[in-house]
Amino acid sequence: MVIRVTGQDSPARVRCRLEISGLVQGVGFRPYVFREAKKRSLGGWVLNNKQGVVVEVEGSTVGVDDFLAELRSCSLRLAKVEEIRIAKLEPVGEDVFLISESSTGGEGVARIPADVAVCLNCQDEIISTKNRRFQYPFTNCTDCGPRFTIIQGIPYDRRLTTMEQFVMCEKCAAEFHNPQDRRFHAQPNACPQCGPQAELLNSKGEKLPGDWQKNSLDLLKKGDILAIKGLGGFHLACDAKNEQAVERLRQRKRRPMRPFAVMCRDLATVKRYCSVSQSELAFLCSPEAPIVILRRWPECVLPRSLAPGLGTLGVCLPYTPLHFLLFDDYLEMLVMTSGNENGLPLAKDSEEALLQLEGIAD
């Protein structure tokens, strides 16, 4: 990390302008700056711009120095501060700290993070019958959820994302504006009352009646192949323990030998079928939620057609709330392979999927 300081030293009360670059948008950085400034009774403001984040902060020398030390080490889970340019300014007596409207001026492009796997707090909410987000497939907070795939412009604000069309309800708006809430300035914030909804469609694009989750689970248990829209595009899914379903997916995709990746319900399921080292475990549970190649146990009874001729399996854990809702006590492992016809790009929206995946997905 590079730190540059310009200007003259000031006495007991100081004011600084900070221009911060790196991975500092879409990671809860402005709320983090707000909280750290409030802790130290500092005044000023923070905003996003096309280069990253700009802060003006004012207060006691000790308070500002401590604030700068925190930003340099940056304890925020998802952020990566690469450079802080600091200019000393004349104090103006500001003692209130605000999150200001983002600026669209200037040159350059801020780095936007990739989508982030659902965090433990959001997982707890979607399985709690007493929570208002119980079984809501688009639950997210500042620490998790979509970023890159919903962005339509810079800086990263809701009005420049695909979430702009969803007006937050009173409860979601209260979370969004509460500095003590973990959804403070979480741009994709939503709930069942005000956010996007999940639907189950047939191969003609017609909405099927009934509960989408129950019907999806029933179809997967029956051996059907579903096209599931995730972050960034579609996956083709089927019950990974149903050999007939796996073979049918291979035939329809014209993919006779290449291994399929699987998504496991939880870590206990992964460990039941594969050997997992500590480093592999760390990757599986990381915010990126990658597919990790694991060694299958010799006595593993999974269909060999998942990865023909191999003693390994590409495994990931559910990384969106919707994925968590596709498992139950019976369904513990799903094939999750790219939603495309052989040789074509990934289908990224529903219209493409209905055309491209006709004859592959049931």
Coordinates of C-alpha atoms in Angstrom, one line a residue:
M1 CA 0.0 0.0 0.0
V2 CA 1.3 3.5 -0.9
I3 CA 0.6 6.5 1.3
R4 CA 1.3 10.0 0.0
V5 CA 1.0 13.1 2.2
T6 CA 1.0 16.7 0.9
G7 CA 0.6 20.1 2.6
Q8 CA 1.7 21.5 5.9
D9 CA 1.3 20.2 9.5
S10 CA -1.5 21.8 11.5
P11 CA -1.8 22.4 15.3
A12 CA -4.1 20.6 17.7
R13 CA -7.2 20.5 15.4
V14 CA -6.5 19.2 11.9
R15 CA -8.4 18.5 8.7
C16 CA -7.3 16.1 5.9
R17 CA -8.6 15.1 2.5
L18 CA -8.0 11.4 1.7
E19 CA -8.2 9.9 -1.8
I20 CA -8.4 6.1 -1.4
S21 CA -8.0 3.6 -4.2
G22 CA -8.2 -0.2 -4.3
L23 CA -11.1 -2.5 -3.6
V24 CA -13.1 0.1 -1.8
Q25 CA -16.6 0.1 -3.5
G26 CA -19.2 -2.5 -2.9
V27 CA -17.6 -3.8 0.3
G28 CA -19.2 -1.6 2.9
F29 CA -16.2 0.8 2.9
R30 CA -18.2 4.1 3.3
P31 CA -20.2 2.7 6.3
Y32 CA -16.9 1.5 7.7
V33 CA -15.3 5.0 7.4
F34 CA -18.5 6.5 8.9
R35 CA -18.3 4.2 12.0
E36 CA -14.6 4.7 12.5
A37 CA -15.0 8.5 12.3
K38 CA -17.9 8.5 14.7
K39 CA -16.0 6.4 17.2
R40 CA -13.4 9.2 17.3
S41 CA -15.8 12.1 17.3
L42 CA -14.5 13.3 14.0
G43 CA -16.4 15.6 11.5
G44 CA -16.4 15.5 7.7
W45 CA -17.8 13.3 5.0
V46 CA -17.1 10.3 2.7
L47 CA -18.3 9.6 -0.8
N48 CA -17.6 7.3 -3.8
N49 CA -16.3 8.6 -7.1
K50 CA -15.0 7.1 -10.3
Q51 CA -11.5 6.6 -8.8
G52 CA -12.5 5.1 -5.4
V53 CA -13.4 6.8 -2.2
V54 CA -12.8 10.4 -1.1
V55 CA -12.9 11.4 2.6
E56 CA -12.5 14.7 4.3
V57 CA -12.0 14.3 8.1
E58 CA -11.5 16.9 10.8
G59 CA -10.9 16.7 14.5
S60 CA -8.2 16.4 17.1
T61 CA -4.7 15.5 15.9
V62 CA -4.8 12.3 18.0
G63 CA -8.3 11.3 16.7
V64 CA -7.3 11.9 13.0
D65 CA -4.0 10.1 13.4
D66 CA -5.8 7.1 15.0
F67 CA -8.4 7.2 12.2
L68 CA -5.7 7.2 9.5
A69 CA -3.9 4.2 11.2
E70 CA -7.2 2.3 11.1
L71 CA -7.7 3.0 7.4
R72 CA -4.1 1.9 6.7
S73 CA -4.6 -1.5 8.3
C74 CA -8.3 -1.7 7.2
S75 CA -10.0 -4.3 9.3
L76 CA -12.9 -4.5 6.8
R77 CA -13.4 -8.1 5.7
L78 CA -13.8 -7.6 1.9
A79 CA -11.9 -4.3 1.3
K80 CA -8.3 -3.9 0.0
V81 CA -6.8 -0.5 0.4
E82 CA -4.0 0.0 -2.1
E83 CA -3.2 3.7 -1.9
I84 CA -4.1 6.6 0.3
R85 CA -3.3 10.1 -0.9
I86 CA -3.5 12.6 2.0
A87 CA -3.6 16.4 1.8
K88 CA -3.7 18.6 4.8
L89 CA -6.5 21.3 4.8
E90 CA -7.4 24.2 6.9
P91 CA -10.0 23.2 9.7
V92 CA -13.5 24.6 9.1
G93 CA -15.0 23.6 12.5
E94 CA -17.0 20.6 11.1
D95 CA -17.9 18.2 13.9
V96 CA -20.6 16.0 12.2
F97 CA -19.6 13.2 9.9
L98 CA -21.8 12.3 6.9
I99 CA -22.0 9.9 4.0
S100 CA -22.4 12.3 1.0
E101 CA -23.9 11.8 -2.4
S102 CA -21.5 10.0 -4.7
S103 CA -19.7 12.0 -7.4
T104 CA -19.8 10.9 -11.1
G105 CA -17.0 13.4 -12.2
G106 CA -13.4 12.8 -12.9
E107 CA -11.5 10.2 -14.9
G108 CA -10.7 6.6 -14.2
V109 CA -12.7 3.6 -13.0
A110 CA -13.0 2.3 -9.4
R111 CA -12.5 -1.4 -8.8
I112 CA -15.7 -3.2 -8.1
P113 CA -15.5 -6.5 -6.3
A114 CA -16.9 -9.8 -7.6
D115 CA -20.1 -11.1 -6.1
V116 CA -19.7 -12.4 -2.6
A117 CA -21.0 -15.7 -1.1
V118 CA -23.8 -15.4 1.4
C119 CA -22.5 -14.7 4.9
L120 CA -23.3 -16.7 8.0
N121 CA -25.6 -14.0 9.4
C122 CA -27.8 -14.1 6.3
Q123 CA -27.8 -17.9 6.3
D124 CA -29.2 -17.8 9.8
E125 CA -31.9 -15.4 8.7
I126 CA -33.2 -17.5 5.8
I127 CA -33.6 -20.6 8.0
S128 CA -35.2 -18.8 11.0
T129 CA -39.0 -19.0 10.9
K130 CA -39.2 -15.9 13.1
N131 CA -37.1 -13.7 10.7
R132 CA -38.9 -11.6 8.1
R133 CA -36.4 -12.9 5.5
F134 CA -37.2 -16.5 6.2
Q135 CA -36.6 -18.5 3.0
Y136 CA -36.1 -15.3 1.0
P137 CA -33.8 -16.2 -1.9
F138 CA -32.3 -12.7 -2.4
T139 CA -31.2 -12.0 1.2
N140 CA -28.0 -10.1 1.4
C141 CA -26.1 -7.5 3.5
T142 CA -23.0 -5.3 3.4
D143 CA -20.8 -8.4 3.9
C144 CA -22.3 -10.5 1.1
G145 CA -24.4 -10.7 -2.0
P146 CA -24.3 -9.5 -5.6
R147 CA -21.9 -6.8 -6.7
F148 CA -20.4 -7.0 -10.1
T149 CA -23.4 -8.7 -11.8
I150 CA -25.9 -6.0 -10.8
I151 CA -23.7 -2.9 -11.6
Q152 CA -24.8 -0.7 -14.5
G153 CA -22.5 2.2 -13.8
I154 CA -19.9 3.8 -11.5
P155 CA -19.9 4.7 -8.7
Y156 CA -21.4 1.8 -6.9
D157 CA -24.8 3.1 -5.7
R158 CA -28.2 1.5 -5.9
R159 CA -29.4 4.0 -8.5
L160 CA -26.7 2.6 -10.8
T161 CA -27.5 -1.1 -10.3
T162 CA -30.3 -3.4 -11.5
M163 CA -31.8 -3.0 -8.0
E164 CA -32.9 0.6 -8.8
Q165 CA -36.4 -0.6 -9.9
F166 CA -37.0 -2.1 -6.4
V167 CA -38.1 0.6 -4.0
M168 CA -37.1 -0.4 -0.4
C169 CA -40.0 -0.9 2.0
E170 CA -40.0 1.0 5.3
K171 CA -38.2 -1.7 7.2
C172 CA -35.4 -2.1 4.6
A173 CA -35.0 1.6 4.3
A174 CA -34.6 1.9 8.0
E175 CA -31.8 -0.8 7.9
F176 CA -30.2 1.0 5.0
H177 CA -30.0 4.3 6.8
N178 CA -29.0 3.0 10.3
P179 CA -25.3 3.2 10.9
Q180 CA -25.5 0.5 13.5
D181 CA -27.2 -2.0 11.2
R182 CA -25.1 -4.4 9.1
R183 CA -27.3 -3.4 6.1
F184 CA -26.2 0.2 6.4
H185 CA -25.7 1.3 2.8
A186 CA -26.0 -2.3 1.5
Q187 CA -27.0 -1.4 -2.1
P188 CA -28.8 -4.7 -3.0
N189 CA -30.8 -4.6 0.3
A190 CA -34.3 -6.2 -0.1
C191 CA -36.9 -8.4 1.5
P192 CA -39.9 -10.5 0.4
Q193 CA -42.1 -7.4 0.5
C194 CA -40.0 -5.1 -1.7
G195 CA -37.4 -7.1 -3.5
P196 CA -37.2 -9.4 -6.5
Q197 CA -39.1 -12.7 -6.4
A198 CA -38.2 -16.3 -7.6
E199 CA -40.4 -18.1 -10.1
L200 CA -40.4 -21.6 -11.6
L201 CA -41.1 -21.6 -15.3
N202 CA -41.8 -24.5 -17.7
S203 CA -39.8 -24.9 -20.9
K204 CA -42.2 -22.6 -22.7
G205 CA -41.5 -19.8 -20.2
E206 CA -44.9 -20.1 -18.5
K207 CA -45.0 -19.6 -14.7
L208 CA -45.9 -22.9 -12.9
P209 CA -48.6 -22.6 -10.2
G210 CA -47.7 -23.3 -6.5
D211 CA -44.7 -22.8 -4.4
W212 CA -41.5 -22.5 -6.5
Q213 CA -39.3 -24.0 -3.9
K214 CA -41.4 -27.1 -3.2
N215 CA -42.0 -27.7 -6.9
S216 CA -38.3 -27.3 -7.6
L217 CA -37.3 -29.8 -4.9
D218 CA -40.0 -32.3 -6.2
L219 CA -38.7 -32.1 -9.7
L220 CA -35.1 -32.5 -8.7
K221 CA -36.0 -35.6 -6.6
K222 CA -37.9 -37.0 -9.6
G223 CA -34.7 -36.8 -11.7
D224 CA -35.5 -33.7 -13.7
I225 CA -32.9 -31.2 -14.9
L226 CA -33.4 -27.6 -13.9
A227 CA -31.9 -24.4 -15.3
I228 CA -31.2 -22.2 -12.3
K229 CA -30.4 -18.5 -12.6
G230 CA -27.6 -17.6 -10.3
L231 CA -25.2 -14.6 -10.1
G232 CA -23.9 -14.0 -13.6
G233 CA -25.9 -16.6 -15.5
F234 CA -27.5 -20.0 -15.5
H235 CA -26.5 -23.4 -14.2
L236 CA -27.9 -26.7 -15.2
A237 CA -28.7 -28.8 -12.1
C238 CA -29.8 -32.3 -11.2
D239 CA -29.6 -34.7 -8.3
A240 CA -25.9 -35.7 -8.3
K241 CA -26.8 -39.0 -6.6
N242 CA -29.2 -40.0 -9.4
E243 CA -27.1 -41.8 -12.0
Q244 CA -29.9 -41.7 -14.6
A245 CA -30.3 -38.0 -14.2
V246 CA -26.6 -37.4 -14.5
E247 CA -26.3 -39.6 -17.6
R248 CA -29.3 -37.8 -19.2
L249 CA -27.6 -34.4 -18.5
R250 CA -24.5 -35.7 -20.2
Q251 CA -26.4 -36.8 -23.3
R252 CA -28.3 -33.6 -23.6
K253 CA -25.2 -31.4 -23.2
R254 CA -23.2 -33.7 -25.4
R255 CA -20.5 -33.9 -22.8
P256 CA -19.6 -37.5 -22.5
M257 CA -16.4 -37.4 -20.3
R258 CA -15.6 -34.0 -18.9
P259 CA -16.2 -33.9 -15.1
F260 CA -19.3 -32.2 -13.6
A261 CA -18.9 -29.9 -10.6
V262 CA -21.2 -30.5 -7.7
M263 CA -22.7 -28.3 -5.0
C264 CA -23.0 -29.9 -1.6
R265 CA -25.7 -29.0 1.0
D266 CA -23.1 -28.4 3.8
L267 CA -19.6 -29.2 5.0
A268 CA -20.8 -32.4 6.6
T269 CA -21.9 -33.7 3.2
V270 CA -18.6 -32.7 1.6
K271 CA -16.7 -34.6 4.3
R272 CA -18.9 -37.7 3.9
Y273 CA -17.7 -38.1 0.3
C274 CA -14.4 -36.4 0.1
S275 CA -11.1 -35.9 2.0
V276 CA -10.8 -32.2 3.0
S277 CA -7.6 -30.6 4.2
Q278 CA -7.5 -27.4 6.2
S279 CA -6.4 -25.3 3.2
E280 CA -9.1 -26.8 1.1
L281 CA -11.6 -26.1 3.8
A282 CA -10.5 -22.4 3.9
F283 CA -11.1 -22.1 0.2
L284 CA -14.5 -23.8 0.3
C285 CA -15.7 -21.4 3.0
S286 CA -14.1 -18.2 1.6
P287 CA -16.2 -15.2 0.4
E288 CA -15.3 -16.2 -3.2
A289 CA -16.8 -19.7 -2.7
P290 CA -14.8 -21.4 -5.5
I291 CA -15.1 -24.9 -6.8
V292 CA -12.4 -26.9 -5.1
I293 CA -11.0 -30.1 -6.5
L294 CA -11.1 -32.7 -3.7
R295 CA -10.0 -36.4 -3.4
R296 CA -13.0 -38.7 -3.2
W297 CA -12.9 -41.4 -0.5
P298 CA -12.1 -44.8 -2.0
E299 CA -15.4 -46.2 -0.6
C300 CA -17.4 -43.2 -2.1
V301 CA -20.6 -44.5 -3.6
L302 CA -21.4 -41.5 -5.8
P303 CA -22.0 -42.2 -9.5
R304 CA -18.7 -42.5 -11.3
S305 CA -20.3 -40.6 -14.2
L306 CA -19.9 -37.4 -12.2
A307 CA -16.2 -37.5 -13.0
P308 CA -15.4 -40.4 -15.3
G309 CA -12.0 -42.0 -14.7
L310 CA -11.1 -39.6 -11.9
G311 CA -10.6 -40.0 -8.2
T312 CA -11.5 -36.4 -7.6
L313 CA -14.5 -34.3 -7.5
G314 CA -15.0 -30.5 -8.1
V315 CA -17.0 -29.3 -5.1
C316 CA -18.5 -26.0 -4.0
L317 CA -20.9 -25.0 -1.3
P318 CA -24.2 -23.0 -1.7
Y319 CA -23.2 -19.4 -2.3
T320 CA -26.5 -17.7 -2.7
P321 CA -29.6 -18.0 -0.5
L322 CA -31.5 -19.4 -3.5
H323 CA -29.0 -22.3 -3.6
F324 CA -29.5 -23.0 0.1
L325 CA -33.2 -23.4 -0.6
L326 CA -32.6 -26.1 -3.2
F327 CA -31.6 -28.7 -0.6
D328 CA -33.4 -30.6 2.1
D329 CA -33.0 -33.8 4.2
Y330 CA -33.1 -35.9 1.0
L331 CA -31.3 -33.7 -1.6
E332 CA -27.8 -33.2 -0.4
M333 CA -25.8 -32.9 -3.6
L334 CA -26.6 -31.3 -6.9
V335 CA -24.7 -31.3 -10.2
M336 CA -24.0 -27.6 -11.0
T337 CA -22.7 -27.2 -14.5
S338 CA -22.7 -24.3 -16.9
G339 CA -26.1 -23.4 -18.4
N340 CA -25.2 -23.5 -22.1
E341 CA -25.4 -25.7 -25.1
N342 CA -22.1 -27.3 -26.0
G343 CA -19.9 -24.7 -27.7
L344 CA -22.1 -21.7 -26.9
P345 CA -21.6 -19.0 -24.2
L346 CA -23.3 -19.2 -20.8
A347 CA -27.0 -18.2 -20.9
K348 CA -27.1 -15.0 -18.8
D349 CA -30.8 -14.1 -18.7
S350 CA -34.1 -15.9 -18.9
E351 CA -34.8 -15.1 -22.6
E352 CA -31.5 -16.6 -23.6
A353 CA -32.0 -19.6 -21.4
L354 CA -35.4 -20.4 -22.8
L355 CA -34.0 -20.5 -26.3
Q356 CA -30.6 -22.0 -25.7
L357 CA -31.5 -24.6 -23.0
E358 CA -34.7 -25.9 -24.7
G359 CA -34.2 -29.6 -24.9
I360 CA -31.6 -29.7 -22.2
A361 CA -33.5 -28.4 -19.1
D362 CA -36.8 -29.9 -18.2

